[in-house]
Amino acid sequence: MKKLAIAAAAFAAAALVAGPALAGKDLDNIRKRGSLVCGVNTGLAGFSIADTQGRWTGIDVDVCRAIAAAIFGDANKVQFKPTSAQQRFQALQSGEVDVLSRNTTWTLTRDASLGMIFTGVTFYDGQGFMVAKKLGVKSARELDGAEICVQSGTTTELNLTDFLKANNMGKAKAIVFEKIEEATAAFFSGRCQAYTTDASGLASTRSKDAKNPDDFVILPELISKEPLGPAVRRGDEEFFAIVKWVLYAMVEAEEYGVDRANVDQMKGSPNPAVKRLLGVDAKNDMGKLLGLKADWAYQVIKQVGNYGDIYDRNVGPKTPLKLERGLNALWSKGGLQYAPPIR
Amino acid sequence: MANPNPTPVRAPATGAWWNDRRVRAVFYQIVFVLAVAAGIWVLVDNTIENLRARGLRTGFDFLGARSGIPISDSIIPWDPDDTFGRAYLVGILNTLRVGIVGIILATILGTIVGIARLSQNWLVSKLASIYVETIRNIPLLLQLIFIYALFGFALPEQLDPLVIGGGFFLSKGGLMFPLLKLEAAHYAAGSVFLVSFAAMIVYNVWAKRRQNATGVAPPRLLPSLAMLLLPTIIVFLAMGAPAEFDVAAKTRFRFIGGGAIGPEFLTVLLGLVIYTAAFIAEIVRSGILAVSYGQTEAAGALGLTRGQTLRLVLLPQALRVIIPPMTSQYLNLVKNSSLALIAGYQDVVAIENMTMNQTGRALEAIMLIMAVYLTISLSISLAMNTYNKRIALKER
Ligand SMILES: N[C@@H](CCC(=O)N[C@@H](CS)C(=O)NCC(=O)O)C(=O)O
């Protein structure tokens, strides 16, 4: 019913506020409020999860902090709002959150018809399957006849039906749950023989929810493209540009070897690109063009880190998720992470 | 000067027609309706305009679009290539299925418990009270979560199910049962059975009339049974009496084949029945208590047994008190079935949520779901009110 309430509120708002949204309105609100409201996951280790003290960690969470650092010069000026797969779009549409940074796949339908617009890709992912090791399954194509737990309101459920159709796996059956906890609980209790979601989500669930993570295997096939990234409401190009360039700044920082540890030293770098990035040269102020302070990117890197920093700290090989950089390596290292020049 | 013999005048002429009270009342009502309609129109129009401005698509055209969503439990065939419109239909049927079966079972269980609470047997009445007081005071949502989790823990693994026998298996995958493989003989026997059933009713009406007319009651039970069963059996046997069953068999992951009732449906059904029955029990109990004790004494004086008293004297009178509150319990049961989605049962609300999320048409989806529940609820009310009128005390 909460969803209904949110939706009702969204439409009440839509019904009362007349006329098209003014450009810059969202940014004005954020500035006035003094903090960014960020829609994150209810609990997905490595992406966004709160510990017992209510302290949030994860890639998606760090992206929110980076945006706050760019706007306010303070990465802590963020309020996190947990949203489930089902609630997330309404939370953004209704204005309950300013930005949705929550392992959300960029698709045409979402970009073009839900009143939102994606700002970039923070994690290139693909959908995978997890099964109990004892079943001896080696490939997702063997899953005909299996019951597969899946969460509704996701691209996951759509990819699953596509995959089963394309591979003539008519005897496989999806068991659909609305909440992730229900879906994973059903999988671990033996209701389903397989669980499917983004591969990163599988790694996260396995590391956090499995009694013994080694009892479960993630099958090799990735059956879809899941570019995950933050999205904002349509209608405020200024805010959209800020979020987009914060992401690029983190990638560009990694390209130039500017990271959280060395950013102060790097301020003295003779490289003009680094100078531009860190806003050292007042005559070459990139921040101003975005309506931000000159040191916007410096604050992002200093307080949150470059892309590699947040990747390694949250989901990298040294974390319980143990995800290699793979597609998320820099373009110069064989991956897909690429930033247009900051100039 | 007063006329001592005034000619009777027509209704006192109070002026022009627009001063007529009745005309004015109608006029104001029309104005009111128009104002409300205009208000709604402005609101809807403005909303759509604003949604468009925010880049949200509007309209019901999504109902005809390919859905691509998985639905695990459906009475009618479902394929992800089907449209969102059909998905809604599947959801509505799932809601009706759990609602109708739930109402029937809850009524039976509730009546039994309600009567048990009045039992003179201390243990029976105590157990019934404990049931009612416990169940009524735990939120249904928790009960559903509990039942589903219990199934997850307690039931045997899918590859190693509890073999009940006769092709029945119970496991985390639910209850599996044998399905008759339908052949021509079954359709023929079924058709004959329907005709026999009609014939039996005609015979009974005739028998009753005859009894009223002549005072002699023709035998009813035996001829009825014979009429009902013999032709069917003869046709079935004549056609070779095929009885092949489709039984679930072990495959790599689970038992497949035959019929199956998933733990999702079972959870929701059980939860709704157990919960609603507790309220129905109280309604039945208070209904019976509402019949004055004199009736029981009178029945006793006539030599009726306790069972007969209950069946012939108390329950028929109690029904009149019971029906109205019962209606609202039935409505509750159907509305509560919207909690089904926490156990992975795809009722109409679960489908609506999916649709809303995949298409972004929240406003339309909510309007649809309201229309669905309104229709179901009004139908239940209508049926119960009709029944209520039929059993109401007729003043003679
Ligand atoms: N990337 C997919 C799936 C995203 C998604 O919601 N995944 C699930 C499973 S990993 C999740 O995060 N659920 C958490 C929740 O709903 O609270 C999408 O955007 O639709």
PDB file of N, CA and C in Angstrom, chain A residues 244-320:
ATOM      1  N   LYS A 244      26.062  13.970 -14.478  1.00  0.00           N
ATOM      2  CA  LYS A 244      26.803  13.330 -15.552  1.00  0.00           C
ATOM      3  C   LYS A 244      28.301  13.631 -15.439  1.00  0.00           C
ATOM      4  N   TRP A 245      28.639  14.901 -15.207  1.00  0.00           N
ATOM      5  CA  TRP A 245      30.058  15.257 -15.197  1.00  0.00           C
ATOM      6  C   TRP A 245      30.758  14.859 -13.911  1.00  0.00           C
ATOM      7  N   VAL A 246      30.012  14.654 -12.857  1.00  0.00           N
ATOM      8  CA  VAL A 246      30.635  14.098 -11.650  1.00  0.00           C
ATOM      9  C   VAL A 246      31.126  12.687 -11.954  1.00  0.00           C
ATOM     10  N   LEU A 247      30.279  11.911 -12.662  1.00  0.00           N
ATOM     11  CA  LEU A 247      30.701  10.555 -13.034  1.00  0.00           C
ATOM     12  C   LEU A 247      31.942  10.612 -13.923  1.00  0.00           C
ATOM     13  N   TYR A 248      31.912  11.513 -14.923  1.00  0.00           N
ATOM     14  CA  TYR A 248      33.056  11.613 -15.825  1.00  0.00           C
ATOM     15  C   TYR A 248      34.312  12.050 -15.075  1.00  0.00           C
ATOM     16  N   ALA A 249      34.131  12.958 -14.144  1.00  0.00           N
ATOM     17  CA  ALA A 249      35.299  13.442 -13.404  1.00  0.00           C
ATOM     18  C   ALA A 249      35.970  12.305 -12.650  1.00  0.00           C
ATOM     19  N   MET A 250      35.156  11.396 -12.094  1.00  0.00           N
ATOM     20  CA  MET A 250      35.748  10.287 -11.345  1.00  0.00           C
ATOM     21  C   MET A 250      36.536   9.367 -12.274  1.00  0.00           C
ATOM     22  N   VAL A 251      36.004   9.160 -13.492  1.00  0.00           N
ATOM     23  CA  VAL A 251      36.700   8.307 -14.456  1.00  0.00           C
ATOM     24  C   VAL A 251      37.966   9.013 -14.953  1.00  0.00           C
ATOM     25  N   GLU A 252      37.808  10.307 -15.276  1.00  0.00           N
ATOM     26  CA  GLU A 252      38.963  11.054 -15.793  1.00  0.00           C
ATOM     27  C   GLU A 252      40.078  11.118 -14.741  1.00  0.00           C
ATOM     28  N   ALA A 253      39.667  11.260 -13.487  1.00  0.00           N
ATOM     29  CA  ALA A 253      40.676  11.293 -12.420  1.00  0.00           C
ATOM     30  C   ALA A 253      41.487  10.006 -12.426  1.00  0.00           C
ATOM     31  N   GLU A 254      40.799   8.886 -12.587  1.00  0.00           N
ATOM     32  CA  GLU A 254      41.530   7.623 -12.598  1.00  0.00           C
ATOM     33  C   GLU A 254      42.483   7.566 -13.797  1.00  0.00           C
ATOM     34  N   GLU A 255      41.992   8.059 -14.943  1.00  0.00           N
ATOM     35  CA  GLU A 255      42.824   8.054 -16.141  1.00  0.00           C
ATOM     36  C   GLU A 255      44.139   8.787 -15.892  1.00  0.00           C
ATOM     37  N   TYR A 256      44.060   9.929 -15.199  1.00  0.00           N
ATOM     38  CA  TYR A 256      45.260  10.738 -14.978  1.00  0.00           C
ATOM     39  C   TYR A 256      45.984  10.363 -13.699  1.00  0.00           C
ATOM     40  N   GLY A 257      45.555   9.271 -13.092  1.00  0.00           N
ATOM     41  CA  GLY A 257      46.240   8.817 -11.889  1.00  0.00           C
ATOM     42  C   GLY A 257      46.003   9.702 -10.681  1.00  0.00           C
ATOM     43  N   VAL A 258      44.926  10.461 -10.688  1.00  0.00           N
ATOM     44  CA  VAL A 258      44.600  11.274  -9.508  1.00  0.00           C
ATOM     45  C   VAL A 258      43.669  10.456  -8.634  1.00  0.00           C
ATOM     46  N   ASP A 259      44.110  10.137  -7.417  1.00  0.00           N
ATOM     47  CA  ASP A 259      43.205   9.376  -6.557  1.00  0.00           C
ATOM     48  C   ASP A 259      43.071  10.047  -5.201  1.00  0.00           C
ATOM     49  N   ARG A 260      42.334   9.408  -4.347  1.00  0.00           N
ATOM     50  CA  ARG A 260      42.002   9.996  -3.066  1.00  0.00           C
ATOM     51  C   ARG A 260      43.274  10.277  -2.254  1.00  0.00           C
ATOM     52  N   ALA A 261      44.236   9.352  -2.373  1.00  0.00           N
ATOM     53  CA  ALA A 261      45.438   9.485  -1.553  1.00  0.00           C
ATOM     54  C   ALA A 261      46.341  10.608  -2.057  1.00  0.00           C
ATOM     55  N   ASN A 262      46.412  10.786  -3.387  1.00  0.00           N
ATOM     56  CA  ASN A 262      47.428  11.718  -3.898  1.00  0.00           C
ATOM     57  C   ASN A 262      46.844  13.028  -4.424  1.00  0.00           C
ATOM     58  N   VAL A 263      45.554  13.263  -4.223  1.00  0.00           N
ATOM     59  CA  VAL A 263      44.929  14.403  -4.880  1.00  0.00           C
ATOM     60  C   VAL A 263      45.549  15.737  -4.460  1.00  0.00           C
ATOM     61  N   ASP A 264      45.988  15.847  -3.194  1.00  0.00           N
ATOM     62  CA  ASP A 264      46.572  17.126  -2.769  1.00  0.00           C
ATOM     63  C   ASP A 264      47.902  17.365  -3.464  1.00  0.00           C
ATOM     64  N   GLN A 265      48.738  16.281  -3.553  1.00  0.00           N
ATOM     65  CA  GLN A 265      49.992  16.398  -4.289  1.00  0.00           C
ATOM     66  C   GLN A 265      49.736  16.776  -5.736  1.00  0.00           C
ATOM     67  N   MET A 266      48.715  16.122  -6.322  1.00  0.00           N
ATOM     68  CA  MET A 266      48.432  16.311  -7.737  1.00  0.00           C
ATOM     69  C   MET A 266      48.037  17.741  -8.071  1.00  0.00           C
ATOM     70  N   LYS A 267      47.616  18.477  -7.056  1.00  0.00           N
ATOM     71  CA  LYS A 267      47.301  19.889  -7.304  1.00  0.00           C
ATOM     72  C   LYS A 267      48.511  20.620  -7.878  1.00  0.00           C
ATOM     73  N   GLY A 268      49.705  20.099  -7.565  1.00  0.00           N
ATOM     74  CA  GLY A 268      50.902  20.734  -8.080  1.00  0.00           C
ATOM     75  C   GLY A 268      51.346  20.196  -9.429  1.00  0.00           C
ATOM     76  N   SER A 269      50.547  19.297 -10.011  1.00  0.00           N
ATOM     77  CA  SER A 269      50.947  18.671 -11.273  1.00  0.00           C
ATOM     78  C   SER A 269      51.036  19.703 -12.394  1.00  0.00           C
ATOM     79  N   PRO A 270      52.037  19.549 -13.247  1.00  0.00           N
ATOM     80  CA  PRO A 270      52.160  20.479 -14.376  1.00  0.00           C
ATOM     81  C   PRO A 270      51.193  20.136 -15.504  1.00  0.00           C
ATOM     82  N   ASN A 271      50.561  18.957 -15.477  1.00  0.00           N
ATOM     83  CA  ASN A 271      49.677  18.521 -16.558  1.00  0.00           C
ATOM     84  C   ASN A 271      48.426  19.401 -16.617  1.00  0.00           C
ATOM     85  N   PRO A 272      48.222  20.093 -17.740  1.00  0.00           N
ATOM     86  CA  PRO A 272      47.069  21.005 -17.838  1.00  0.00           C
ATOM     87  C   PRO A 272      45.737  20.291 -17.614  1.00  0.00           C
ATOM     88  N   ALA A 273      45.644  19.042 -18.063  1.00  0.00           N
ATOM     89  CA  ALA A 273      44.386  18.318 -17.898  1.00  0.00           C
ATOM     90  C   ALA A 273      44.087  18.126 -16.418  1.00  0.00           C
ATOM     91  N   VAL A 274      45.124  17.783 -15.632  1.00  0.00           N
ATOM     92  CA  VAL A 274      44.933  17.597 -14.194  1.00  0.00           C
ATOM     93  C   VAL A 274      44.586  18.923 -13.546  1.00  0.00           C
ATOM     94  N   LYS A 275      45.239  19.979 -14.004  1.00  0.00           N
ATOM     95  CA  LYS A 275      44.951  21.307 -13.457  1.00  0.00           C
ATOM     96  C   LYS A 275      43.499  21.687 -13.696  1.00  0.00           C
ATOM     97  N   ARG A 276      43.051  21.413 -14.939  1.00  0.00           N
ATOM     98  CA  ARG A 276      41.645  21.733 -15.259  1.00  0.00           C
ATOM     99  C   ARG A 276      40.708  20.937 -14.362  1.00  0.00           C
ATOM    100  N   LEU A 277      41.027  19.653 -14.228  1.00  0.00           N
ATOM    101  CA  LEU A 277      40.170  18.770 -13.438  1.00  0.00           C
ATOM    102  C   LEU A 277      40.069  19.278 -12.010  1.00  0.00           C
ATOM    103  N   LEU A 278      41.215  19.623 -11.437  1.00  0.00           N
ATOM    104  CA  LEU A 278      41.206  19.974 -10.016  1.00  0.00           C
ATOM    105  C   LEU A 278      40.888  21.443  -9.777  1.00  0.00           C
ATOM    106  N   GLY A 279      40.699  22.192 -10.857  1.00  0.00           N
ATOM    107  CA  GLY A 279      40.309  23.598 -10.718  1.00  0.00           C
ATOM    108  C   GLY A 279      41.388  24.449 -10.088  1.00  0.00           C
ATOM    109  N   VAL A 280      42.662  24.129 -10.421  1.00  0.00           N
ATOM    110  CA  VAL A 280      43.767  24.845  -9.804  1.00  0.00           C
ATOM    111  C   VAL A 280      43.942  26.222 -10.432  1.00  0.00           C
ATOM    112  N   ASP A 281      43.662  26.288 -11.742  1.00  0.00           N
ATOM    113  CA  ASP A 281      43.921  27.510 -12.488  1.00  0.00           C
ATOM    114  C   ASP A 281      42.638  28.331 -12.599  1.00  0.00           C
ATOM    115  N   ALA A 282      42.618  29.473 -11.944  1.00  0.00           N
ATOM    116  CA  ALA A 282      41.393  30.280 -11.898  1.00  0.00           C
ATOM    117  C   ALA A 282      40.981  30.745 -13.284  1.00  0.00           C
ATOM    118  N   LYS A 283      41.973  30.839 -14.204  1.00  0.00           N
ATOM    119  CA  LYS A 283      41.654  31.304 -15.547  1.00  0.00           C
ATOM    120  C   LYS A 283      41.015  30.191 -16.391  1.00  0.00           C
ATOM    121  N   ASN A 284      40.963  28.995 -15.832  1.00  0.00           N
ATOM    122  CA  ASN A 284      40.439  27.858 -16.589  1.00  0.00           C
ATOM    123  C   ASN A 284      39.444  27.094 -15.709  1.00  0.00           C
ATOM    124  N   ASP A 285      38.393  27.806 -15.290  1.00  0.00           N
ATOM    125  CA  ASP A 285      37.472  27.265 -14.282  1.00  0.00           C
ATOM    126  C   ASP A 285      36.353  26.458 -14.939  1.00  0.00           C
ATOM    127  N   MET A 286      36.446  25.144 -14.823  1.00  0.00           N
ATOM    128  CA  MET A 286      35.417  24.267 -15.412  1.00  0.00           C
ATOM    129  C   MET A 286      34.152  24.262 -14.559  1.00  0.00           C
ATOM    130  N   GLY A 287      34.332  24.379 -13.244  1.00  0.00           N
ATOM    131  CA  GLY A 287      33.194  24.339 -12.321  1.00  0.00           C
ATOM    132  C   GLY A 287      32.162  25.392 -12.647  1.00  0.00           C
ATOM    133  N   LYS A 288      32.664  26.600 -12.979  1.00  0.00           N
ATOM    134  CA  LYS A 288      31.751  27.705 -13.231  1.00  0.00           C
ATOM    135  C   LYS A 288      30.755  27.364 -14.342  1.00  0.00           C
ATOM    136  N   LEU A 289      31.269  26.635 -15.347  1.00  0.00           N
ATOM    137  CA  LEU A 289      30.388  26.294 -16.470  1.00  0.00           C
ATOM    138  C   LEU A 289      29.231  25.395 -16.043  1.00  0.00           C
ATOM    139  N   LEU A 290      29.464  24.645 -14.962  1.00  0.00           N
ATOM    140  CA  LEU A 290      28.411  23.768 -14.457  1.00  0.00           C
ATOM    141  C   LEU A 290      27.626  24.449 -13.338  1.00  0.00           C
ATOM    142  N   GLY A 291      28.019  25.682 -13.020  1.00  0.00           N
ATOM    143  CA  GLY A 291      27.372  26.355 -11.891  1.00  0.00           C
ATOM    144  C   GLY A 291      27.906  25.871 -10.558  1.00  0.00           C
ATOM    145  N   LEU A 292      29.136  25.340 -10.557  1.00  0.00           N
ATOM    146  CA  LEU A 292      29.720  24.823  -9.320  1.00  0.00           C
ATOM    147  C   LEU A 292      30.982  25.617  -8.974  1.00  0.00           C
ATOM    148  N   LYS A 293      31.541  25.309  -7.801  1.00  0.00           N
ATOM    149  CA  LYS A 293      32.798  25.941  -7.417  1.00  0.00           C
ATOM    150  C   LYS A 293      33.935  25.360  -8.247  1.00  0.00           C
ATOM    151  N   ALA A 294      35.052  26.086  -8.297  1.00  0.00           N
ATOM    152  CA  ALA A 294      36.181  25.649  -9.119  1.00  0.00           C
ATOM    153  C   ALA A 294      36.721  24.301  -8.651  1.00  0.00           C
ATOM    154  N   ASP A 295      36.656  24.040  -7.357  1.00  0.00           N
ATOM    155  CA  ASP A 295      37.273  22.810  -6.836  1.00  0.00           C
ATOM    156  C   ASP A 295      36.283  21.643  -6.760  1.00  0.00           C
ATOM    157  N   TRP A 296      35.192  21.703  -7.542  1.00  0.00           N
ATOM    158  CA  TRP A 296      34.149  20.660  -7.444  1.00  0.00           C
ATOM    159  C   TRP A 296      34.707  19.252  -7.578  1.00  0.00           C
ATOM    160  N   ALA A 297      35.556  19.039  -8.597  1.00  0.00           N
ATOM    161  CA  ALA A 297      36.069  17.691  -8.833  1.00  0.00           C
ATOM    162  C   ALA A 297      37.104  17.314  -7.763  1.00  0.00           C
ATOM    163  N   TYR A 298      37.877  18.328  -7.325  1.00  0.00           N
ATOM    164  CA  TYR A 298      38.831  18.071  -6.243  1.00  0.00           C
ATOM    165  C   TYR A 298      38.089  17.526  -5.034  1.00  0.00           C
ATOM    166  N   GLN A 299      36.976  18.176  -4.684  1.00  0.00           N
ATOM    167  CA  GLN A 299      36.210  17.727  -3.519  1.00  0.00           C
ATOM    168  C   GLN A 299      35.685  16.300  -3.713  1.00  0.00           C
ATOM    169  N   VAL A 300      35.251  16.008  -4.921  1.00  0.00           N
ATOM    170  CA  VAL A 300      34.751  14.656  -5.197  1.00  0.00           C
ATOM    171  C   VAL A 300      35.857  13.637  -4.941  1.00  0.00           C
ATOM    172  N   ILE A 301      37.035  13.927  -5.491  1.00  0.00           N
ATOM    173  CA  ILE A 301      38.127  12.952  -5.390  1.00  0.00           C
ATOM    174  C   ILE A 301      38.669  12.884  -3.966  1.00  0.00           C
ATOM    175  N   LYS A 302      38.798  14.048  -3.355  1.00  0.00           N
ATOM    176  CA  LYS A 302      39.346  14.114  -1.998  1.00  0.00           C
ATOM    177  C   LYS A 302      38.419  13.396  -1.002  1.00  0.00           C
ATOM    178  N   GLN A 303      37.125  13.659  -1.125  1.00  0.00           N
ATOM    179  CA  GLN A 303      36.213  13.135  -0.115  1.00  0.00           C
ATOM    180  C   GLN A 303      35.681  11.745  -0.446  1.00  0.00           C
ATOM    181  N   VAL A 304      35.601  11.434  -1.740  1.00  0.00           N
ATOM    182  CA  VAL A 304      35.012  10.148  -2.114  1.00  0.00           C
ATOM    183  C   VAL A 304      36.024   9.270  -2.857  1.00  0.00           C
ATOM    184  N   GLY A 305      36.678   9.836  -3.847  1.00  0.00           N
ATOM    185  CA  GLY A 305      37.686   9.068  -4.564  1.00  0.00           C
ATOM    186  C   GLY A 305      37.440   9.082  -6.051  1.00  0.00           C
ATOM    187  N   ASN A 306      38.396   8.525  -6.818  1.00  0.00           N
ATOM    188  CA  ASN A 306      38.154   8.389  -8.247  1.00  0.00           C
ATOM    189  C   ASN A 306      37.395   7.098  -8.490  1.00  0.00           C
ATOM    190  N   TYR A 307      37.071   6.805  -9.760  1.00  0.00           N
ATOM    191  CA  TYR A 307      36.232   5.642 -10.040  1.00  0.00           C
ATOM    192  C   TYR A 307      36.861   4.348  -9.524  1.00  0.00           C
ATOM    193  N   GLY A 308      38.157   4.209  -9.768  1.00  0.00           N
ATOM    194  CA  GLY A 308      38.854   3.011  -9.302  1.00  0.00           C
ATOM    195  C   GLY A 308      38.802   2.874  -7.789  1.00  0.00           C
ATOM    196  N   ASP A 309      38.936   4.009  -7.088  1.00  0.00           N
ATOM    197  CA  ASP A 309      38.867   3.968  -5.617  1.00  0.00           C
ATOM    198  C   ASP A 309      37.541   3.368  -5.157  1.00  0.00           C
ATOM    199  N   ILE A 310      36.433   3.921  -5.711  1.00  0.00           N
ATOM    200  CA  ILE A 310      35.157   3.452  -5.180  1.00  0.00           C
ATOM    201  C   ILE A 310      34.864   2.026  -5.657  1.00  0.00           C
ATOM    202  N   TYR A 311      35.367   1.668  -6.826  1.00  0.00           N
ATOM    203  CA  TYR A 311      35.166   0.291  -7.296  1.00  0.00           C
ATOM    204  C   TYR A 311      35.875  -0.687  -6.361  1.00  0.00           C
ATOM    205  N   ASP A 312      37.166  -0.429  -6.160  1.00  0.00           N
ATOM    206  CA  ASP A 312      37.961  -1.369  -5.371  1.00  0.00           C
ATOM    207  C   ASP A 312      37.447  -1.491  -3.946  1.00  0.00           C
ATOM    208  N   ARG A 313      37.059  -0.349  -3.393  1.00  0.00           N
ATOM    209  CA  ARG A 313      36.684  -0.362  -1.984  1.00  0.00           C
ATOM    210  C   ARG A 313      35.341  -1.080  -1.787  1.00  0.00           C
ATOM    211  N   ASN A 314      34.447  -1.035  -2.769  1.00  0.00           N
ATOM    212  CA  ASN A 314      33.103  -1.574  -2.552  1.00  0.00           C
ATOM    213  C   ASN A 314      32.862  -2.956  -3.142  1.00  0.00           C
ATOM    214  N   VAL A 315      33.367  -3.175  -4.372  1.00  0.00           N
ATOM    215  CA  VAL A 315      33.036  -4.440  -5.017  1.00  0.00           C
ATOM    216  C   VAL A 315      34.260  -5.162  -5.561  1.00  0.00           C
ATOM    217  N   GLY A 316      35.420  -4.567  -5.455  1.00  0.00           N
ATOM    218  CA  GLY A 316      36.629  -5.096  -6.105  1.00  0.00           C
ATOM    219  C   GLY A 316      37.080  -6.440  -5.557  1.00  0.00           C
ATOM    220  N   PRO A 317      38.176  -6.956  -6.130  1.00  0.00           N
ATOM    221  CA  PRO A 317      38.666  -8.294  -5.769  1.00  0.00           C
ATOM    222  C   PRO A 317      38.958  -8.453  -4.282  1.00  0.00           C
ATOM    223  N   LYS A 318      39.249  -7.356  -3.589  1.00  0.00           N
ATOM    224  CA  LYS A 318      39.593  -7.510  -2.168  1.00  0.00           C
ATOM    225  C   LYS A 318      38.359  -7.452  -1.265  1.00  0.00           C
ATOM    226  N   THR A 319      37.186  -7.249  -1.828  1.00  0.00           N
ATOM    227  CA  THR A 319      35.957  -7.214  -1.031  1.00  0.00           C
ATOM    228  C   THR A 319      35.297  -8.590  -1.065  1.00  0.00           C
ATOM    229  N   PRO A 320      34.303  -8.820  -0.222  1.00  0.00           N
ATOM    230  CA  PRO A 320      33.612 -10.123  -0.266  1.00  0.00           C
ATOM    231  C   PRO A 320      32.988 -10.401  -1.632  1.00  0.00           C
TER     232      PRO A 320
END
